[in-house]
PDB file of C-alpha atoms in Angstrom:
ATOM      1  CA  MET A   1     141.797  89.470  97.991  1.00 44.00           C
ATOM      2  CA  VAL A   2     143.209  87.336 100.801  1.00 56.00           C
ATOM      3  CA  ALA A   3     142.494  83.816 101.984  1.00 67.00           C
ATOM      4  CA  ILE A   4     139.280  83.427 103.967  1.00 75.00           C
ATOM      5  CA  SER A   5     141.190  82.116 106.983  1.00 76.00           C
ATOM      6  CA  VAL A   6     143.221  85.343 107.176  1.00 78.00           C
ATOM      7  CA  ALA A   7     140.199  87.524 106.454  1.00 80.00           C
ATOM      8  CA  LEU A   8     138.119  85.848 109.157  1.00 78.00           C
ATOM      9  CA  ALA A   9     140.920  86.198 111.711  1.00 78.00           C
ATOM     10  CA  LEU A  10     141.144  89.936 110.994  1.00 79.00           C
ATOM     11  CA  PHE A  11     137.357  90.280 111.113  1.00 81.00           C
ATOM     12  CA  LEU A  12     137.065  88.522 114.484  1.00 76.00           C
ATOM     13  CA  THR A  13     139.886  90.669 115.863  1.00 78.00           C
ATOM     14  CA  ALA A  14     138.167  93.861 114.719  1.00 79.00           C
ATOM     15  CA  LEU A  15     134.831  92.606 116.046  1.00 75.00           C
ATOM     16  CA  SER A  16     136.234  91.835 119.495  1.00 72.00           C
ATOM     17  CA  LEU A  17     137.855  95.294 119.721  1.00 73.00           C
ATOM     18  CA  ARG A  18     134.773  97.196 118.573  1.00 71.00           C
ATOM     19  CA  HIS A  19     132.285  98.585 121.090  1.00 64.00           C
ATOM     20  CA  ALA A  20     128.692  98.855 119.873  1.00 59.00           C
ATOM     21  CA  THR A  21     127.586 102.498 119.827  1.00 61.00           C
ATOM     22  CA  ARG A  22     124.271 102.199 118.007  1.00 63.00           C
ATOM     23  CA  PRO A  23     121.430  99.657 117.693  1.00 62.00           C
ATOM     24  CA  THR A  24     122.091  96.698 115.438  1.00 63.00           C
ATOM     25  CA  PRO A  25     120.628  97.461 111.983  1.00 76.00           C
ATOM     26  CA  SER A  26     118.281  95.104 110.206  1.00 84.00           C
ATOM     27  CA  CYS A  27     119.252  93.097 107.118  1.00 86.00           C
ATOM     28  CA  PRO A  28     117.577  94.103 103.813  1.00 88.00           C
ATOM     29  CA  PRO A  29     116.649  91.596 101.067  1.00 89.00           C
ATOM     30  CA  SER A  30     119.650  92.795  99.033  1.00 87.00           C
ATOM     31  CA  LEU A  31     121.821  91.246 101.754  1.00 88.00           C
ATOM     32  CA  TYR A  32     120.141  87.991 102.727  1.00 90.00           C
ATOM     33  CA  LEU A  33     118.722  86.884  99.341  1.00 92.00           C
ATOM     34  CA  PRO A  34     122.174  86.722  97.649  1.00 91.00           C
ATOM     35  CA  LEU A  35     123.530  84.895 100.697  1.00 91.00           C
ATOM     36  CA  PHE A  36     120.784  82.280 100.535  1.00 93.00           C
ATOM     37  CA  ALA A  37     121.363  81.913  96.787  1.00 92.00           C
ATOM     38  CA  ALA A  38     125.090  81.477  97.419  1.00 91.00           C
ATOM     39  CA  MET A  39     124.285  78.688  99.880  1.00 91.00           C
ATOM     40  CA  GLY A  40     122.363  77.024  97.043  1.00 91.00           C
ATOM     41  CA  THR A  41     125.461  77.093  94.830  1.00 90.00           C
ATOM     42  CA  ILE A  42     127.460  75.552  97.677  1.00 88.00           C
ATOM     43  CA  LEU A  43     124.889  72.755  97.903  1.00 88.00           C
ATOM     44  CA  ALA A  44     125.309  72.155  94.158  1.00 87.00           C
ATOM     45  CA  VAL A  45     129.126  71.877  94.278  1.00 84.00           C
ATOM     46  CA  PRO A  46     129.223  68.036  94.539  1.00 82.00           C
ATOM     47  CA  THR A  47     126.905  67.789  91.528  1.00 84.00           C
ATOM     48  CA  TYR A  48     129.212  69.837  89.282  1.00 86.00           C
ATOM     49  CA  VAL A  49     132.556  68.399  90.402  1.00 80.00           C
ATOM     50  CA  GLN A  50     134.612  67.204  87.405  1.00 81.00           C
ATOM     51  CA  THR A  51     132.124  68.679  84.926  1.00 87.00           C
ATOM     52  CA  ASP A  52     132.229  71.688  82.599  1.00 88.00           C
ATOM     53  CA  SER A  53     129.778  73.565  84.857  1.00 89.00           C
ATOM     54  CA  PHE A  54     132.020  73.489  87.935  1.00 86.00           C
ATOM     55  CA  LEU A  55     133.785  76.796  87.182  1.00 88.00           C
ATOM     56  CA  ALA A  56     130.502  78.528  86.305  1.00 91.00           C
ATOM     57  CA  ASN A  57     128.960  77.425  89.618  1.00 90.00           C
ATOM     58  CA  LEU A  58     132.072  78.642  91.456  1.00 86.00           C
ATOM     59  CA  LEU A  59     131.869  82.048  89.761  1.00 90.00           C
ATOM     60  CA  TRP A  60     128.173  82.375  90.613  1.00 91.00           C
ATOM     61  CA  MET A  61     129.007  81.564  94.238  1.00 88.00           C
ATOM     62  CA  HIS A  62     131.540  84.383  94.523  1.00 86.00           C
ATOM     63  CA  GLY A  63     129.534  86.789  92.378  1.00 90.00           C
ATOM     64  CA  LEU A  64     126.474  86.481  94.622  1.00 89.00           C
ATOM     65  CA  LEU A  65     128.591  87.344  97.661  1.00 84.00           C
ATOM     66  CA  LEU A  66     129.562  90.631  95.997  1.00 87.00           C
ATOM     67  CA  VAL A  67     125.956  91.741  95.402  1.00 87.00           C
ATOM     68  CA  PRO A  68     125.427  93.159  98.950  1.00 84.00           C
ATOM     69  CA  LEU A  69     128.652  95.166  98.618  1.00 82.00           C
ATOM     70  CA  ILE A  70     127.623  96.916  95.395  1.00 82.00           C
ATOM     71  CA  SER A  71     123.951  97.469  96.269  1.00 72.00           C
ATOM     72  CA  ARG A  72     123.099 100.884  97.755  1.00 62.00           C
ATOM     73  CA  SER A  73     120.016 101.995  99.659  1.00 51.00           C
ATOM     74  CA  SER A  74     118.202 105.010  98.220  1.00 44.00           C
ATOM     75  CA  THR A  75     118.013 108.084 100.436  1.00 45.00           C
ATOM     76  CA  THR A  76     116.226 110.587  98.202  1.00 46.00           C
ATOM     77  CA  GLU A  77     112.869 112.014  99.181  1.00 46.00           C
ATOM     78  CA  SER A  78     111.165 110.759  96.026  1.00 47.00           C
ATOM     79  CA  THR A  79     111.968 107.181  96.917  1.00 53.00           C
ATOM     80  CA  SER A  80     111.358 107.416 100.664  1.00 56.00           C
ATOM     81  CA  LYS A  81     108.052 105.545 100.393  1.00 55.00           C
ATOM     82  CA  MET A  82     109.675 102.794  98.364  1.00 56.00           C
ATOM     83  CA  ALA A  83     112.469 102.534 100.941  1.00 55.00           C
ATOM     84  CA  ALA A  84     109.899 102.279 103.753  1.00 59.00           C
ATOM     85  CA  THR A  85     108.146  99.480 101.861  1.00 57.00           C
ATOM     86  CA  LYS A  86     111.434  97.619 101.428  1.00 60.00           C
ATOM     87  CA  ARG A  87     112.164  97.880 105.153  1.00 73.00           C
ATOM     88  CA  LYS A  88     109.098  95.749 105.824  1.00 78.00           C
ATOM     89  CA  PHE A  89     110.958  92.784 104.360  1.00 85.00           C
ATOM     90  CA  ASN A  90     114.055  93.311 106.490  1.00 89.00           C
ATOM     91  CA  ILE A  91     115.011  90.638 109.016  1.00 89.00           C
ATOM     92  CA  ARG A  92     117.037  90.754 112.197  1.00 87.00           C
ATOM     93  CA  PRO A  93     120.730  89.817 112.036  1.00 86.00           C
ATOM     94  CA  ALA A  94     120.170  87.096 114.637  1.00 85.00           C
ATOM     95  CA  THR A  95     117.520  85.537 112.387  1.00 89.00           C
ATOM     96  CA  LEU A  96     119.854  85.680 109.387  1.00 90.00           C
ATOM     97  CA  TYR A  97     122.736  84.121 111.343  1.00 89.00           C
ATOM     98  CA  THR A  98     120.487  81.337 112.596  1.00 91.00           C
ATOM     99  CA  ALA A  99     119.147  80.591 109.124  1.00 92.00           C
ATOM    100  CA  LEU A 100     122.622  80.557 107.569  1.00 91.00           C
ATOM    101  CA  LEU A 101     123.925  78.334 110.352  1.00 90.00           C
ATOM    102  CA  GLY A 102     121.038  75.911 109.864  1.00 93.00           C
ATOM    103  CA  LEU A 103     121.610  75.764 106.108  1.00 92.00           C
ATOM    104  CA  ALA A 104     125.350  75.269 106.613  1.00 91.00           C
ATOM    105  CA  ILE A 105     124.740  72.371 109.009  1.00 92.00           C
ATOM    106  CA  VAL A 106     122.351  70.699 106.532  1.00 93.00           C
ATOM    107  CA  ILE A 107     124.715  71.163 103.568  1.00 91.00           C
ATOM    108  CA  HIS A 108     127.807  69.962 105.430  1.00 87.00           C
ATOM    109  CA  GLY A 109     125.857  67.047 106.873  1.00 88.00           C
ATOM    110  CA  MET A 110     124.759  65.918 103.410  1.00 87.00           C
ATOM    111  CA  ASN A 111     128.277  66.265 101.996  1.00 81.00           C
ATOM    112  CA  ALA A 112     129.849  64.478 104.970  1.00 81.00           C
ATOM    113  CA  ARG A 113     127.384  61.632 104.539  1.00 82.00           C
ATOM    114  CA  ALA A 114     128.290  61.369 100.850  1.00 77.00           C
ATOM    115  CA  VAL A 115     131.997  61.276 101.720  1.00 74.00           C
ATOM    116  CA  ILE A 116     131.469  58.501 104.245  1.00 76.00           C
ATOM    117  CA  TYR A 117     129.488  56.361 101.781  1.00 78.00           C
ATOM    118  CA  THR A 118     132.051  56.809  98.981  1.00 76.00           C
ATOM    119  CA  ALA A 119     135.103  56.278 101.199  1.00 73.00           C
ATOM    120  CA  SER A 120     137.288  53.255 100.670  1.00 75.00           C
ATOM    121  CA  PRO A 121     136.684  50.555 103.305  1.00 76.00           C
ATOM    122  CA  THR A 122     140.360  49.547 103.275  1.00 74.00           C
ATOM    123  CA  THR A 123     141.756  53.001 104.123  1.00 74.00           C
ATOM    124  CA  SER A 124     140.908  55.070 107.174  1.00 75.00           C
ATOM    125  CA  THR A 125     138.742  58.148 106.629  1.00 74.00           C
ATOM    126  CA  ILE A 126     141.375  60.426 108.202  1.00 77.00           C
ATOM    127  CA  ARG A 127     144.028  59.141 105.785  1.00 80.00           C
ATOM    128  CA  GLN A 128     141.714  59.625 102.796  1.00 82.00           C
ATOM    129  CA  LEU A 129     140.883  63.184 103.855  1.00 82.00           C
ATOM    130  CA  TYR A 130     144.575  63.931 104.314  1.00 84.00           C
ATOM    131  CA  ASN A 131     145.398  62.591 100.863  1.00 85.00           C
ATOM    132  CA  THR A 132     142.557  64.605  99.332  1.00 83.00           C
ATOM    133  CA  ILE A 133     143.631  67.852 100.979  1.00 85.00           C
ATOM    134  CA  PHE A 134     147.155  67.643  99.569  1.00 86.00           C
ATOM    135  CA  SER A 135     146.242  66.091  96.226  1.00 86.00           C
ATOM    136  CA  HIS A 136     146.436  69.491  94.488  1.00 83.00           C
ATOM    137  CA  SER A 137     147.613  72.984  95.426  1.00 82.00           C
ATOM    138  CA  ALA A 138     144.167  74.505  94.730  1.00 77.00           C
ATOM    139  CA  GLN A 139     142.499  71.792  96.798  1.00 80.00           C
ATOM    140  CA  ALA A 140     144.963  72.376  99.633  1.00 83.00           C
ATOM    141  CA  SER A 141     144.276  76.117  99.585  1.00 81.00           C
ATOM    142  CA  ILE A 142     140.521  75.625  99.973  1.00 80.00           C
ATOM    143  CA  SER A 143     140.725  72.732 102.435  1.00 84.00           C
ATOM    144  CA  LEU A 144     143.306  74.341 104.706  1.00 85.00           C
ATOM    145  CA  ASP A 145     141.136  77.475 104.839  1.00 85.00           C
ATOM    146  CA  VAL A 146     138.397  75.327 106.349  1.00 83.00           C
ATOM    147  CA  VAL A 147     140.847  73.822 108.846  1.00 86.00           C
ATOM    148  CA  TRP A 148     142.246  77.181 109.938  1.00 85.00           C
ATOM    149  CA  VAL A 149     138.812  78.800 110.163  1.00 84.00           C
ATOM    150  CA  ALA A 150     137.709  75.971 112.468  1.00 85.00           C
ATOM    151  CA  ILE A 151     140.821  76.476 114.636  1.00 85.00           C
ATOM    152  CA  ILE A 152     140.289  80.258 114.782  1.00 84.00           C
ATOM    153  CA  LEU A 153     136.625  79.891 115.742  1.00 82.00           C
ATOM    154  CA  ALA A 154     137.527  77.315 118.398  1.00 84.00           C
ATOM    155  CA  PHE A 155     140.077  79.647 120.008  1.00 83.00           C
ATOM    156  CA  TRP A 156     137.706  82.615 119.749  1.00 81.00           C
ATOM    157  CA  TRP A 157     134.923  80.603 121.392  1.00 82.00           C
ATOM    158  CA  MET A 158     137.248  79.413 124.157  1.00 82.00           C
ATOM    159  CA  THR A 159     138.548  82.896 125.046  1.00 79.00           C
ATOM    160  CA  THR A 160     135.202  84.736 125.234  1.00 78.00           C
ATOM    161  CA  GLY A 161     133.026  85.030 128.320  1.00 77.00           C
ATOM    162  CA  SER A 162     133.729  85.092 132.030  1.00 76.00           C
ATOM    163  CA  LEU A 163     136.769  83.460 133.629  1.00 75.00           C
ATOM    164  CA  ILE A 164     134.742  80.475 134.819  1.00 79.00           C
ATOM    165  CA  ALA A 165     133.198  80.025 131.362  1.00 82.00           C
ATOM    166  CA  VAL A 166     136.618  80.212 129.680  1.00 82.00           C
ATOM    167  CA  VAL A 167     138.094  77.609 132.050  1.00 82.00           C
ATOM    168  CA  PHE A 168     135.097  75.314 131.558  1.00 84.00           C
ATOM    169  CA  LYS A 169     135.179  75.606 127.752  1.00 85.00           C
ATOM    170  CA  ILE A 170     138.928  75.014 127.560  1.00 83.00           C
ATOM    171  CA  ALA A 171     138.646  71.972 129.821  1.00 82.00           C
ATOM    172  CA  THR A 172     135.718  70.581 127.818  1.00 83.00           C
ATOM    173  CA  LEU A 173     137.381  71.058 124.439  1.00 82.00           C
ATOM    174  CA  THR A 174     140.672  69.652 125.699  1.00 81.00           C
ATOM    175  CA  SER A 175     138.921  66.595 127.088  1.00 80.00           C
ATOM    176  CA  VAL A 176     137.028  65.964 123.841  1.00 81.00           C
ATOM    177  CA  ALA A 177     140.196  66.399 121.768  1.00 79.00           C
ATOM    178  CA  GLY A 178     142.124  64.116 124.112  1.00 77.00           C
ATOM    179  CA  VAL A 179     139.501  61.385 123.896  1.00 76.00           C
ATOM    180  CA  GLY A 180     139.498  61.672 120.105  1.00 75.00           C
ATOM    181  CA  VAL A 181     143.274  61.371 119.869  1.00 73.00           C
ATOM    182  CA  LEU A 182     143.310  58.439 122.242  1.00 71.00           C
ATOM    183  CA  ALA A 183     140.568  56.685 120.294  1.00 71.00           C
ATOM    184  CA  LEU A 184     142.530  57.055 117.047  1.00 70.00           C
ATOM    185  CA  THR A 185     145.896  56.044 118.475  1.00 70.00           C
ATOM    186  CA  GLY A 186     144.561  53.126 120.503  1.00 70.00           C
ATOM    187  CA  VAL A 187     146.165  54.072 123.820  1.00 68.00           C
ATOM    188  CA  ASN A 188     145.559  51.784 126.773  1.00 70.00           C
ATOM    189  CA  TRP A 189     142.496  53.107 128.618  1.00 68.00           C
ATOM    190  CA  LYS A 190     143.777  51.824 131.951  1.00 73.00           C
ATOM    191  CA  VAL A 191     146.745  54.149 131.662  1.00 70.00           C
ATOM    192  CA  VAL A 192     144.406  57.008 130.810  1.00 68.00           C
ATOM    193  CA  ALA A 193     142.213  56.223 133.821  1.00 77.00           C
ATOM    194  CA  SER A 194     145.255  56.401 136.080  1.00 77.00           C
ATOM    195  CA  ILE A 195     146.177  59.837 134.711  1.00 77.00           C
ATOM    196  CA  ILE A 196     142.726  61.359 135.182  1.00 79.00           C
ATOM    197  CA  PRO A 197     142.986  61.747 139.002  1.00 83.00           C
ATOM    198  CA  ILE A 198     146.339  63.488 138.571  1.00 82.00           C
ATOM    199  CA  LEU A 199     144.833  65.916 136.071  1.00 79.00           C
ATOM    200  CA  LEU A 200     141.873  66.567 138.356  1.00 83.00           C
ATOM    201  CA  LEU A 201     144.177  67.362 141.278  1.00 85.00           C
ATOM    202  CA  LEU A 202     146.288  69.606 139.062  1.00 81.00           C
ATOM    203  CA  THR A 203     143.183  71.447 137.849  1.00 81.00           C
ATOM    204  CA  PHE A 204     141.925  71.857 141.424  1.00 84.00           C
ATOM    205  CA  GLY A 205     145.308  73.215 142.507  1.00 83.00           C
ATOM    206  CA  LEU A 206     145.460  75.703 139.633  1.00 81.00           C
ATOM    207  CA  VAL A 207     141.948  76.939 140.371  1.00 83.00           C
ATOM    208  CA  GLN A 208     142.780  77.406 144.058  1.00 84.00           C
ATOM    209  CA  LEU A 209     145.982  79.233 143.154  1.00 81.00           C
ATOM    210  CA  GLY A 210     144.082  81.541 140.826  1.00 80.00           C
ATOM    211  CA  LEU A 211     141.421  82.261 143.457  1.00 83.00           C
ATOM    212  CA  ASN A 212     144.078  83.049 146.060  1.00 82.00           C
ATOM    213  CA  GLN A 213     145.773  85.493 143.711  1.00 80.00           C
ATOM    214  CA  LEU A 214     142.389  87.065 142.999  1.00 81.00           C
ATOM    215  CA  ARG A 215     141.667  87.447 146.712  1.00 80.00           C
ATOM    216  CA  LYS A 216     145.042  89.123 147.311  1.00 81.00           C
ATOM    217  CA  ARG A 217     144.454  91.626 144.525  1.00 81.00           C
ATOM    218  CA  ASN A 218     140.918  92.340 145.706  1.00 80.00           C
ATOM    219  CA  ILE A 219     142.086  93.041 149.262  1.00 79.00           C
ATOM    220  CA  LYS A 220     144.481  95.723 148.013  1.00 81.00           C
ATOM    221  CA  ARG A 221     141.934  97.219 145.646  1.00 80.00           C
ATOM    222  CA  ARG A 222     139.257  97.176 148.338  1.00 77.00           C
ATOM    223  CA  LYS A 223     141.561  99.056 150.689  1.00 78.00           C
ATOM    224  CA  ALA A 224     142.359 101.649 148.019  1.00 81.00           C
ATOM    225  CA  LEU A 225     138.662 102.090 147.241  1.00 77.00           C
ATOM    226  CA  LEU A 226     137.697 102.659 150.871  1.00 77.00           C
ATOM    227  CA  ASP A 227     140.573 105.111 151.323  1.00 80.00           C
ATOM    228  CA  ASN A 228     139.396 107.132 148.329  1.00 81.00           C
ATOM    229  CA  LEU A 229     135.855 107.138 149.708  1.00 75.00           C
ATOM    230  CA  LYS A 230     137.146 108.216 153.151  1.00 77.00           C
ATOM    231  CA  ILE A 231     135.575 105.158 154.764  1.00 75.00           C
ATOM    232  CA  MET A 232     137.265 103.577 157.766  1.00 76.00           C
ATOM    233  CA  ASP A 233     137.053  99.800 157.834  1.00 75.00           C
ATOM    234  CA  ASN A 234     137.821  97.953 161.082  1.00 73.00           C
ATOM    235  CA  GLU A 235     140.263 100.627 162.260  1.00 76.00           C
ATOM    236  CA  VAL A 236     140.809 102.342 165.586  1.00 77.00           C
ATOM    237  CA  ILE A 237     139.233 105.778 165.866  1.00 76.00           C
ATOM    238  CA  PRO A 238     141.203 108.044 168.254  1.00 80.00           C
ATOM    239  CA  GLY A 239     139.307 109.239 171.305  1.00 80.00           C
ATOM    240  CA  THR A 240     138.804 112.736 172.585  1.00 84.00           C
ATOM    241  CA  ASP A 241     138.617 114.345 176.015  1.00 82.00           C
ATOM    242  CA  ARG A 242     134.989 113.307 176.296  1.00 83.00           C
ATOM    243  CA  ARG A 243     134.924 110.062 174.264  1.00 83.00           C
ATOM    244  CA  PRO A 244     137.126 106.970 174.550  1.00 87.00           C
ATOM    245  CA  PRO A 245     138.769 105.381 171.502  1.00 83.00           C
ATOM    246  CA  THR A 246     136.500 103.171 169.412  1.00 81.00           C
ATOM    247  CA  LYS A 247     136.815 100.741 166.530  1.00 79.00           C
ATOM    248  CA  SER A 248     134.975 101.137 163.241  1.00 75.00           C
ATOM    249  CA  SER A 249     132.809  98.308 162.007  1.00 75.00           C
ATOM    250  CA  VAL A 250     133.706  96.063 159.083  1.00 70.00           C
ATOM    251  CA  ILE A 251     132.311  97.363 155.801  1.00 68.00           C
ATOM    252  CA  THR A 252     130.675  94.577 153.802  1.00 64.00           C
ATOM    253  CA  MET A 253     131.235  94.670 150.031  1.00 61.00           C
ATOM    254  CA  VAL A 254     129.393  92.070 147.955  1.00 57.00           C
ATOM    255  CA  GLY A 255     130.675  90.728 144.644  1.00 55.00           C
ATOM    256  CA  PHE A 256     133.966  90.668 142.813  1.00 50.00           C
ATOM    257  CA  PHE A 257     135.966  93.826 142.302  1.00 50.00           C
ATOM    258  CA  HIS A 258     135.074  95.608 139.075  1.00 52.00           C
ATOM    259  CA  PRO A 259     137.686  98.083 137.750  1.00 49.00           C
ATOM    260  CA  PHE A 260     135.136 100.170 135.817  1.00 47.00           C
ATOM    261  CA  TRP A 261     133.061 100.639 138.953  1.00 48.00           C
ATOM    262  CA  TYR A 262     136.201 101.660 140.805  1.00 46.00           C
ATOM    263  CA  VAL A 263     137.116 104.255 138.165  1.00 45.00           C
ATOM    264  CA  PHE A 264     133.548 105.585 138.212  1.00 46.00           C
ATOM    265  CA  LEU A 265     133.572 106.083 141.975  1.00 48.00           C
ATOM    266  CA  CYS A 266     137.125 107.366 142.366  1.00 47.00           C
ATOM    267  CA  GLY A 267     137.542 109.257 139.098  1.00 44.00           C
TER     268      GLY A 267
END
C-alpha cells in the first residue's frame, strides 16, 4: 500500500503512456455499486468524527473499494445467460465518472460549507486549515495527499491537449493563482496594473518566437518530404534541345507538419 498521491501519480503516468487498443468496456454493478456506497461513507465522515464509530466507518470505506478487485465475472457456459442479464445493468465509464464527480462536488461542497460556518472569526481560514493539517501526523498524511493530488491533477490538466490549449490553460491557471496570492497578501493593485502590460508583451514575444521556430522546422521538413516524394517545388527544370528551361510551380501544403503523416508517406 502506498499513499494515494503517489499511487495517482503513477496511475496518470501509466494512463498517459498507454494507447487504447480495444473499445472501452462497460462498468458492471460490482464496480459502481461499491463505489457509490463508499461515497456514502465519505459523506458520513463528519458525523462520526471524534466518536467510537469513526474507525468502523473508515474501515467500511476502504473495504468497499476492495470489492471490485475481488469480484470476478463468470465465464462458464452454464452461467452465460446470467452474465448476459447482468450486462443489462452495466453503465458506461463516462457515466460513472460523471456521477462520481457530481457526488464528490456535492460532498466537498457540504463539508466546505460546514468548515466555513465553524471557523473562528478571529483567525483567517487559511491559517486554521494550516494548523489543522499539521495538528497530527495522521491528519497531515491524509490532508497532504489531498494537496498533492490537486497539484498533480492541475499539472496533468495543464500539459494535455494541443500546444495552443496548453499555453492557454497555463496562462489561465497562472493568472488565477496570481490574483489569489495578491488578494491574500494585499499587494498594491496599481503596481500590478503596471506589470500587466509588460507580461502581455513578454507573452506576445514568446509566442512569436515559438511560431518562428516552428516555421523554420516546417520549412526543412517540407523540403525533405518533397524530396522523398520526388516533387520539385519552385525549382529550375533544365531544358533540352527542343524545350527551353522552365520553373516548377510552388506546391501548396495546407496545415501544420505532422510527423506521423511524414513517416507514413516516406516509410
